[in-house]
């Protein structure tokens, strides 16, 4: 009997917008289906030319218009007049006829015949110098676009190179598109054609200049590394701290059952969940291993595991294209599929093994997960003046620091089922609110949440709490043409209700938006941000309310689905470092084939400071101590810095150092680290 081959995991491509049939015909050098003559002003507006001051989101861009009508449009100069341009159109005859009607309508409005645009239409007075620049731009764009097409059969190129792409591992059409359109930026930047050479089983790069082909070859190699980076599998680890001093027997027992809705979107709906706690009752002896007896050693090993796993991931993500975010957040640790739990619970070592082998599923709630703590968290944080400082320049106390009002929408595209994320934030200026940011991104296929690249939980079994170290990513939207025009028009009408937003005593929904787009869910969040004194770490306290669209309406892809599943507000605590945003932010702007320039140095990612009076030379251990202090604020413990004196909290690691911090691990400790990898 033959063993079954496990199914291949779907490959994550690096291209967002794939070619439609019309663009593929253009690439094959087929003649256009039709042509249309338009005013030059239409071309400059529809391509968002930098010389044009006008920017109107209700006016579709050229690529948008082509994508939404399943056609392809190319601009050609009109030799009869500098005021005109010719649009060549590819696609099915009926679709080309429809897009011609749309172009005629837009061109007529832009020419000033429509009263709604007559005023700003008069601004289109092109000087001779500007006309010359625009003509040169059209000709240059036309020349560069030819490299996106197949080379003619009789063309010859003096310079060429080859890259051996492993098509068995990463099929070209699946990873780069049918026409390898993901490589278009390389084709245009280095004036070269990139085709598949069947005889050599390689990508062939052809051009007129050797130095350009060499640079293009390096970028194609970088594109391959970007594909590899997109396939990084998420690392999931659950690290258990010893809840009590050594040599005291204990079991792990179920504590409180929780409804699945308190976990927001971190677990599958309707899944029974429960918290777990250590109980000083045990049948049998403790293992002889030091990692089950010495709390200080185990705490250091867990910290080392977290740090090493993160640095290992970052080194793999050098060529990752996307919006990458990293944070540590505080929540409640819960277990699922616990139906077979014995009355006595689990032995500590058995519980750890079940989590590692994924026979028992554990996760950390998105919010704190404790209603009693959430009711007091804001007041406790605003009184923590010895540990936190205002994030804004002019605020003298924590209470003077005003929050930011945010909303995150997940919207499904009915054409292909993919999901877009729209994030908007508002600042409170006192008399009014100002929109401080509007950002679009895209989620990986089949997902309604950012892709998790790393998820490590440091679990306190005495309090049922955990700090989750998370690295997540979404796809970058490089320009508005990748977003449906109807979504852009809808986003311009998203507003804030200031009176409701400022009412923190009776929190409710404060974001107003029109109907008309298929929203999966959206979150409204009020965020207070503070600096951790003496460091570059920031602490975010947020109140979040999640509203989901009725699932039956979403399955029908109804554009008028009404959000009607409102969850109770919950509070979140997150910790970030300013440098993390700087390092990881470069990934959003990477071109095809480029990699990030930062170095994977733990001293840069986790710098050491003396705010806690710590004697450790390891910056990550300093961070773990800070997390203990922040959790102390949330729980109402002392907020004064206590250095290494943690006698008041039996969980907070004492990090006793029987040896130098850079442990020469051996025996049981080596086995423990190996078992976690």
XYZ file of C-alpha atoms in Angstrom, residues 155-601:
447
model
C 14.800 41.168 -32.270
C 18.391 40.632 -31.146
C 20.050 41.786 -27.934
C 23.807 42.105 -27.346
C 23.553 41.548 -23.583
C 21.824 38.695 -21.818
C 21.934 36.675 -18.608
C 20.262 33.631 -17.050
C 18.776 32.828 -13.670
C 17.961 29.169 -12.801
C 14.505 29.501 -11.240
C 13.395 26.265 -9.450
C 10.023 25.849 -11.160
C 9.286 22.527 -9.399
C 9.446 24.246 -6.025
C 7.999 27.624 -7.041
C 6.006 27.419 -10.308
C 6.467 30.663 -12.248
C 2.828 31.351 -13.043
C 1.805 30.683 -9.448
C 4.477 32.901 -7.906
C 5.036 35.623 -10.531
C 1.903 35.595 -12.688
C 1.087 34.204 -16.124
C 3.332 36.739 -17.885
C 5.723 37.009 -14.910
C 4.141 40.412 -14.340
C 5.652 40.590 -10.857
C 8.960 41.280 -12.644
C 7.587 44.292 -14.569
C 9.356 46.861 -12.320
C 12.681 45.163 -13.118
C 11.904 45.145 -16.839
C 11.103 48.858 -16.794
C 13.899 49.980 -14.451
C 16.636 48.214 -16.421
C 15.190 48.278 -19.973
C 15.266 44.530 -20.482
C 13.009 41.666 -21.496
C 12.594 38.704 -19.128
C 11.331 35.457 -20.673
C 11.546 31.722 -19.954
C 14.232 29.770 -21.829
C 12.937 26.199 -22.184
C 16.238 24.849 -23.484
C 18.189 25.986 -20.418
C 15.225 25.881 -17.944
C 16.158 29.389 -16.841
C 14.780 32.889 -16.834
C 16.517 34.774 -19.624
C 17.217 38.496 -19.222
C 17.865 40.334 -22.524
C 18.860 43.963 -23.040
C 21.125 46.373 -24.896
C 23.527 47.261 -22.056
C 25.632 44.772 -20.108
C 25.582 46.758 -16.874
C 21.776 47.003 -16.930
C 21.393 43.259 -17.500
C 23.789 42.537 -14.613
C 21.741 44.761 -12.299
C 18.495 43.173 -13.532
C 19.940 39.706 -12.879
C 20.733 40.672 -9.285
C 17.180 41.969 -8.827
C 15.692 38.743 -10.273
C 17.732 36.817 -7.716
C 16.312 39.163 -5.087
C 12.787 38.458 -6.387
C 13.417 34.751 -5.845
C 14.481 35.476 -2.266
C 11.289 37.514 -1.831
C 9.254 34.490 -2.895
C 11.172 32.368 -0.389
C 10.540 34.907 2.364
C 6.803 34.818 1.635
C 6.767 31.071 2.383
C 8.116 31.389 5.936
C 5.956 29.252 8.194
C 4.629 30.819 11.363
C 6.471 29.929 14.541
C 4.123 29.094 17.422
C 5.544 28.469 20.881
C 3.947 28.332 24.308
C 6.548 28.907 27.039
C 5.478 28.041 30.583
C 7.062 29.788 33.533
C 7.342 27.817 36.770
C 4.530 29.272 38.904
C 6.024 28.383 42.305
C 9.368 27.758 43.949
C 11.240 24.575 43.251
C 10.453 21.205 44.845
C 6.792 22.094 45.548
C 4.449 19.679 43.696
C 1.634 21.159 41.591
C -0.809 20.260 38.825
C -2.371 22.366 36.055
C -6.155 22.536 36.325
C -8.993 24.154 34.421
C -10.078 27.384 36.078
C -12.833 29.473 34.463
C -14.811 28.688 31.328
C -15.082 31.605 28.951
C -17.484 32.332 26.085
C -15.729 32.339 22.734
C -16.767 35.926 21.962
C -14.412 37.337 24.613
C -11.549 36.112 22.465
C -12.569 38.282 19.521
C -11.077 36.920 16.279
C -8.189 34.993 17.834
C -10.047 31.671 17.892
C -12.661 29.823 15.881
C -16.177 30.963 16.887
C -18.214 28.645 19.116
C -15.057 26.913 20.407
C -15.277 26.217 24.173
C -12.429 27.915 26.022
C -11.176 27.906 29.582
C -8.384 29.448 31.606
C -5.889 27.250 33.474
C -4.047 27.725 36.748
C -1.437 25.957 38.837
C -2.765 24.052 41.826
C -0.474 22.927 44.660
C -1.794 19.394 44.591
C -0.073 16.634 42.755
C 0.017 12.868 42.483
C 3.580 11.700 41.962
C 7.007 13.285 42.166
C 8.478 16.178 40.235
C 10.891 15.270 37.428
C 14.535 15.466 38.355
C 15.235 17.887 35.462
C 16.416 21.310 36.576
C 13.980 23.039 34.197
C 11.113 21.699 36.311
C 12.719 22.690 39.614
C 14.691 25.919 39.224
C 12.434 28.842 38.376
C 15.288 31.278 37.699
C 17.045 29.037 35.182
C 13.804 28.252 33.388
C 12.899 31.948 33.167
C 16.239 32.735 31.539
C 15.892 29.818 29.126
C 12.398 30.969 28.123
C 13.680 34.507 27.534
C 16.535 33.140 25.439
C 14.057 31.073 23.410
C 11.883 34.114 22.706
C 14.829 36.268 21.695
C 16.534 33.639 19.524
C 13.279 32.709 17.750
C 12.594 36.348 16.929
C 16.101 37.093 15.645
C 16.017 33.910 13.575
C 12.741 34.993 11.994
C 13.986 38.523 11.272
C 17.007 37.120 9.443
C 14.622 35.142 7.197
C 12.439 38.186 6.497
C 15.164 40.377 4.984
C 13.493 40.195 1.554
C 9.885 40.105 2.767
C 7.649 42.618 0.958
C 4.782 43.881 3.086
C 3.627 45.763 6.145
C 5.307 43.987 9.072
C 4.395 44.838 12.661
C 5.819 43.539 15.918
C 4.490 43.948 19.421
C 4.171 42.355 22.837
C 0.650 42.321 24.223
C -0.865 41.253 27.538
C -3.795 38.868 27.598
C -5.339 35.823 29.246
C -4.053 32.388 28.291
C -6.871 29.960 27.444
C -7.005 26.383 26.206
C -9.391 24.807 23.737
C -10.419 21.186 22.961
C -10.014 20.339 26.647
C -12.946 17.899 26.873
C -10.752 14.966 27.916
C -9.200 16.744 30.878
C -8.996 14.560 34.015
C -10.415 15.712 37.329
C -6.915 16.205 38.675
C -5.938 18.251 35.621
C -2.542 17.674 34.058
C 0.921 17.172 35.397
C 2.991 20.230 34.532
C 5.299 18.285 32.206
C 2.340 16.549 30.509
C 0.567 19.870 29.977
C 3.704 21.313 28.373
C 4.039 18.295 26.080
C 0.394 18.502 24.972
C 0.837 22.143 23.985
C 4.032 21.424 22.086
C 2.486 18.522 20.167
C -0.652 20.642 19.500
C -2.865 17.998 21.104
C -4.070 20.850 23.285
C -4.623 24.234 21.682
C -3.649 27.310 23.647
C -4.036 30.942 22.695
C -3.884 34.411 24.214
C -6.945 36.630 24.179
C -6.742 39.811 22.140
C -7.839 41.834 25.142
C -6.787 41.516 28.783
C -9.600 39.017 29.264
C -10.429 40.058 32.828
C -13.425 42.370 33.187
C -12.525 43.388 36.716
C -9.058 44.530 35.670
C -10.386 46.228 32.532
C -12.707 48.426 34.570
C -9.755 49.919 36.444
C -6.927 49.776 33.938
C -7.142 53.327 32.572
C -7.120 54.988 36.004
C -4.229 52.839 37.143
C -2.182 53.654 34.064
C -2.895 57.394 34.278
C -1.544 57.357 37.850
C 1.690 55.531 36.909
C 3.810 58.693 36.720
C 6.908 56.997 38.114
C 7.092 54.530 35.208
C 5.346 56.223 32.250
C 5.653 59.628 30.596
C 3.330 61.457 28.138
C 3.962 60.707 24.469
C 3.068 64.199 23.216
C 5.409 67.148 23.648
C 3.053 69.620 25.314
C 1.421 67.231 27.795
C 2.839 67.681 31.305
C 1.048 64.735 32.937
C -0.326 61.438 31.725
C -3.882 62.724 32.101
C -3.199 65.608 29.719
C -2.190 63.218 26.952
C -5.120 62.881 24.535
C -5.895 59.543 22.891
C -5.992 58.732 19.189
C -9.276 57.470 17.717
C -8.804 54.673 15.192
C -10.879 52.365 13.042
C -9.864 49.225 11.179
C -12.169 47.872 8.457
C -11.863 44.486 6.749
C -13.691 44.636 3.411
C -14.163 41.766 0.983
C -13.780 42.274 -2.777
C -16.830 40.546 -4.357
C -14.947 39.895 -7.602
C -12.416 37.442 -6.142
C -13.167 37.107 -2.418
C -9.909 38.757 -1.314
C -9.959 41.110 1.672
C -8.698 44.666 1.988
C -7.830 46.445 5.235
C -8.605 50.124 5.649
C -7.095 51.882 8.671
C -8.034 55.440 9.573
C -6.981 57.507 12.591
C -8.226 60.828 13.988
C -6.534 63.314 16.333
C -8.494 65.349 18.868
C -7.544 69.007 18.362
C -9.980 70.255 20.978
C -12.318 72.275 18.791
C -12.377 69.613 16.079
C -10.895 66.330 14.919
C -8.221 65.907 12.254
C -7.692 62.783 10.158
C -4.033 61.903 10.773
C -3.720 58.827 8.551
C -5.573 56.743 5.991
C -3.928 53.487 4.879
C -4.935 50.583 2.679
C -3.422 47.105 2.772
C -4.426 43.668 1.567
C -4.699 40.366 3.417
C -3.364 37.051 2.194
C -5.885 34.937 0.214
C -8.493 33.213 2.354
C -7.727 35.273 5.473
C -9.616 37.998 7.309
C -6.725 38.810 9.662
C -3.078 39.749 9.190
C -0.783 36.772 8.596
C 1.058 35.693 11.732
C 4.757 35.133 11.181
C 5.612 34.532 14.835
C 3.475 33.886 17.915
C 5.247 33.173 21.205
C 3.412 33.236 24.524
C 5.187 33.608 27.869
C 2.586 32.133 30.211
C 2.009 32.823 33.909
C 0.078 29.832 35.239
C -0.464 31.506 38.596
C -2.474 34.423 37.180
C -3.694 32.742 33.957
C -2.107 35.652 32.058
C 0.454 35.728 29.257
C 2.586 38.110 27.234
C 2.315 37.299 23.526
C 5.170 38.283 21.211
C 3.594 38.664 17.774
C 4.956 39.455 14.326
C 2.219 39.953 11.704
C 2.166 41.052 8.079
C -0.208 42.309 5.393
C 0.370 42.973 1.708
C 1.420 46.473 0.724
C -0.853 48.619 -1.448
C 1.674 50.667 -3.409
C -0.900 52.938 -5.073
C -4.638 53.525 -5.121
C -5.095 51.777 -8.472
C -4.896 48.436 -6.637
C -8.031 49.299 -4.631
C -11.505 49.236 -6.255
C -12.721 52.729 -7.048
C -15.967 52.192 -5.117
C -13.926 51.403 -1.976
C -11.902 54.612 -2.351
C -15.035 56.721 -2.736
C -16.560 55.034 0.326
C -13.397 55.616 2.402
C -13.516 59.376 1.772
C -16.850 59.474 3.624
C -15.679 57.710 6.793
C -15.990 60.268 9.591
C -15.825 60.519 13.377
C -18.596 61.563 15.743
C -16.639 63.735 18.172
C -19.255 63.827 20.906
C -19.525 60.048 21.075
C -15.785 59.593 20.769
C -15.024 61.794 23.798
C -17.654 60.091 25.968
C -15.377 57.645 27.806
C -17.873 57.084 30.619
C -20.375 55.474 28.244
C -18.260 54.131 25.380
C -20.046 53.332 22.160
C -19.631 53.423 18.411
C -18.123 56.695 17.215
C -17.189 56.046 13.570
C -19.776 56.971 10.925
C -19.662 55.639 7.372
C -22.091 55.067 4.499
C -23.444 51.722 3.345
C -22.403 50.220 0.055
C -19.295 48.097 0.673
C -19.223 44.476 1.941
C -17.623 44.824 5.383
C -16.586 41.579 7.110
C -15.999 43.354 10.433
C -14.564 46.578 11.758
C -12.942 47.682 14.998
C -13.182 51.056 16.682
C -10.286 51.729 19.006
C -9.348 54.536 21.402
C -5.598 54.415 22.048
C -3.575 56.118 24.796
C 0.175 55.997 24.094
C 2.874 56.598 26.708
C 6.653 56.406 26.858
C 8.374 54.023 29.246
C 10.615 56.393 31.188
C 14.304 56.189 30.304
C 13.831 54.013 27.205
C 12.488 54.055 23.661
C 9.698 51.617 24.488
C 6.093 52.779 24.222
C 3.067 51.385 26.027
C -0.324 51.461 24.299
C -3.539 51.147 26.268
C -6.552 50.705 24.040
C -10.299 50.264 24.317
C -11.581 48.260 21.363
C -15.076 47.467 20.142
C -15.553 44.960 17.346
C -18.582 44.880 15.060
C -19.072 41.981 12.651
C -21.359 41.715 9.654
C -24.052 39.063 9.720
C -22.400 35.951 8.294
C -25.391 34.899 6.168
C -25.258 38.230 4.354
C -21.510 37.973 3.881
C -21.801 34.567 2.215
C -24.059 36.128 -0.391
C -21.474 38.904 -0.913
C -24.230 41.464 -0.474
C -22.806 44.979 -0.957
C -25.446 46.353 1.416
C -24.788 43.963 4.306
C -25.528 45.694 7.600
C -23.098 45.265 10.520
C -25.232 43.968 13.367
C -23.110 41.712 15.606
C -21.716 44.094 18.225
C -19.322 42.804 20.884
C -18.690 44.364 24.270
C -15.675 46.698 24.459
C -12.454 45.149 25.684
C -9.116 46.659 26.737
C -5.691 45.911 25.317
C -2.131 46.493 26.496
C 0.706 46.495 23.946
C 4.420 47.286 24.144
C 6.561 48.355 21.184
C 9.985 49.854 20.591
C 10.410 52.907 18.382
C 13.248 51.272 16.446
C 11.071 48.274 15.581
C 8.811 50.511 13.511
C 11.835 52.041 11.790
C 13.445 48.717 10.915
C 10.312 46.850 9.842
C 8.766 49.867 8.110
C 11.343 49.579 5.319
C 9.697 46.329 4.146
C 6.606 48.225 2.977
C 8.663 50.240 0.469
C 10.801 47.448 -0.969
C 10.814 47.198 -4.737
C 10.693 43.829 -6.454
C 14.064 42.175 -5.881
C 15.205 44.489 -3.093
C 15.992 43.543 0.508
C 16.025 45.439 3.794
C 19.339 47.041 4.781
C 19.224 46.736 8.578
C 21.384 44.256 10.499
C 20.032 41.538 12.762
C 21.864 42.641 15.897
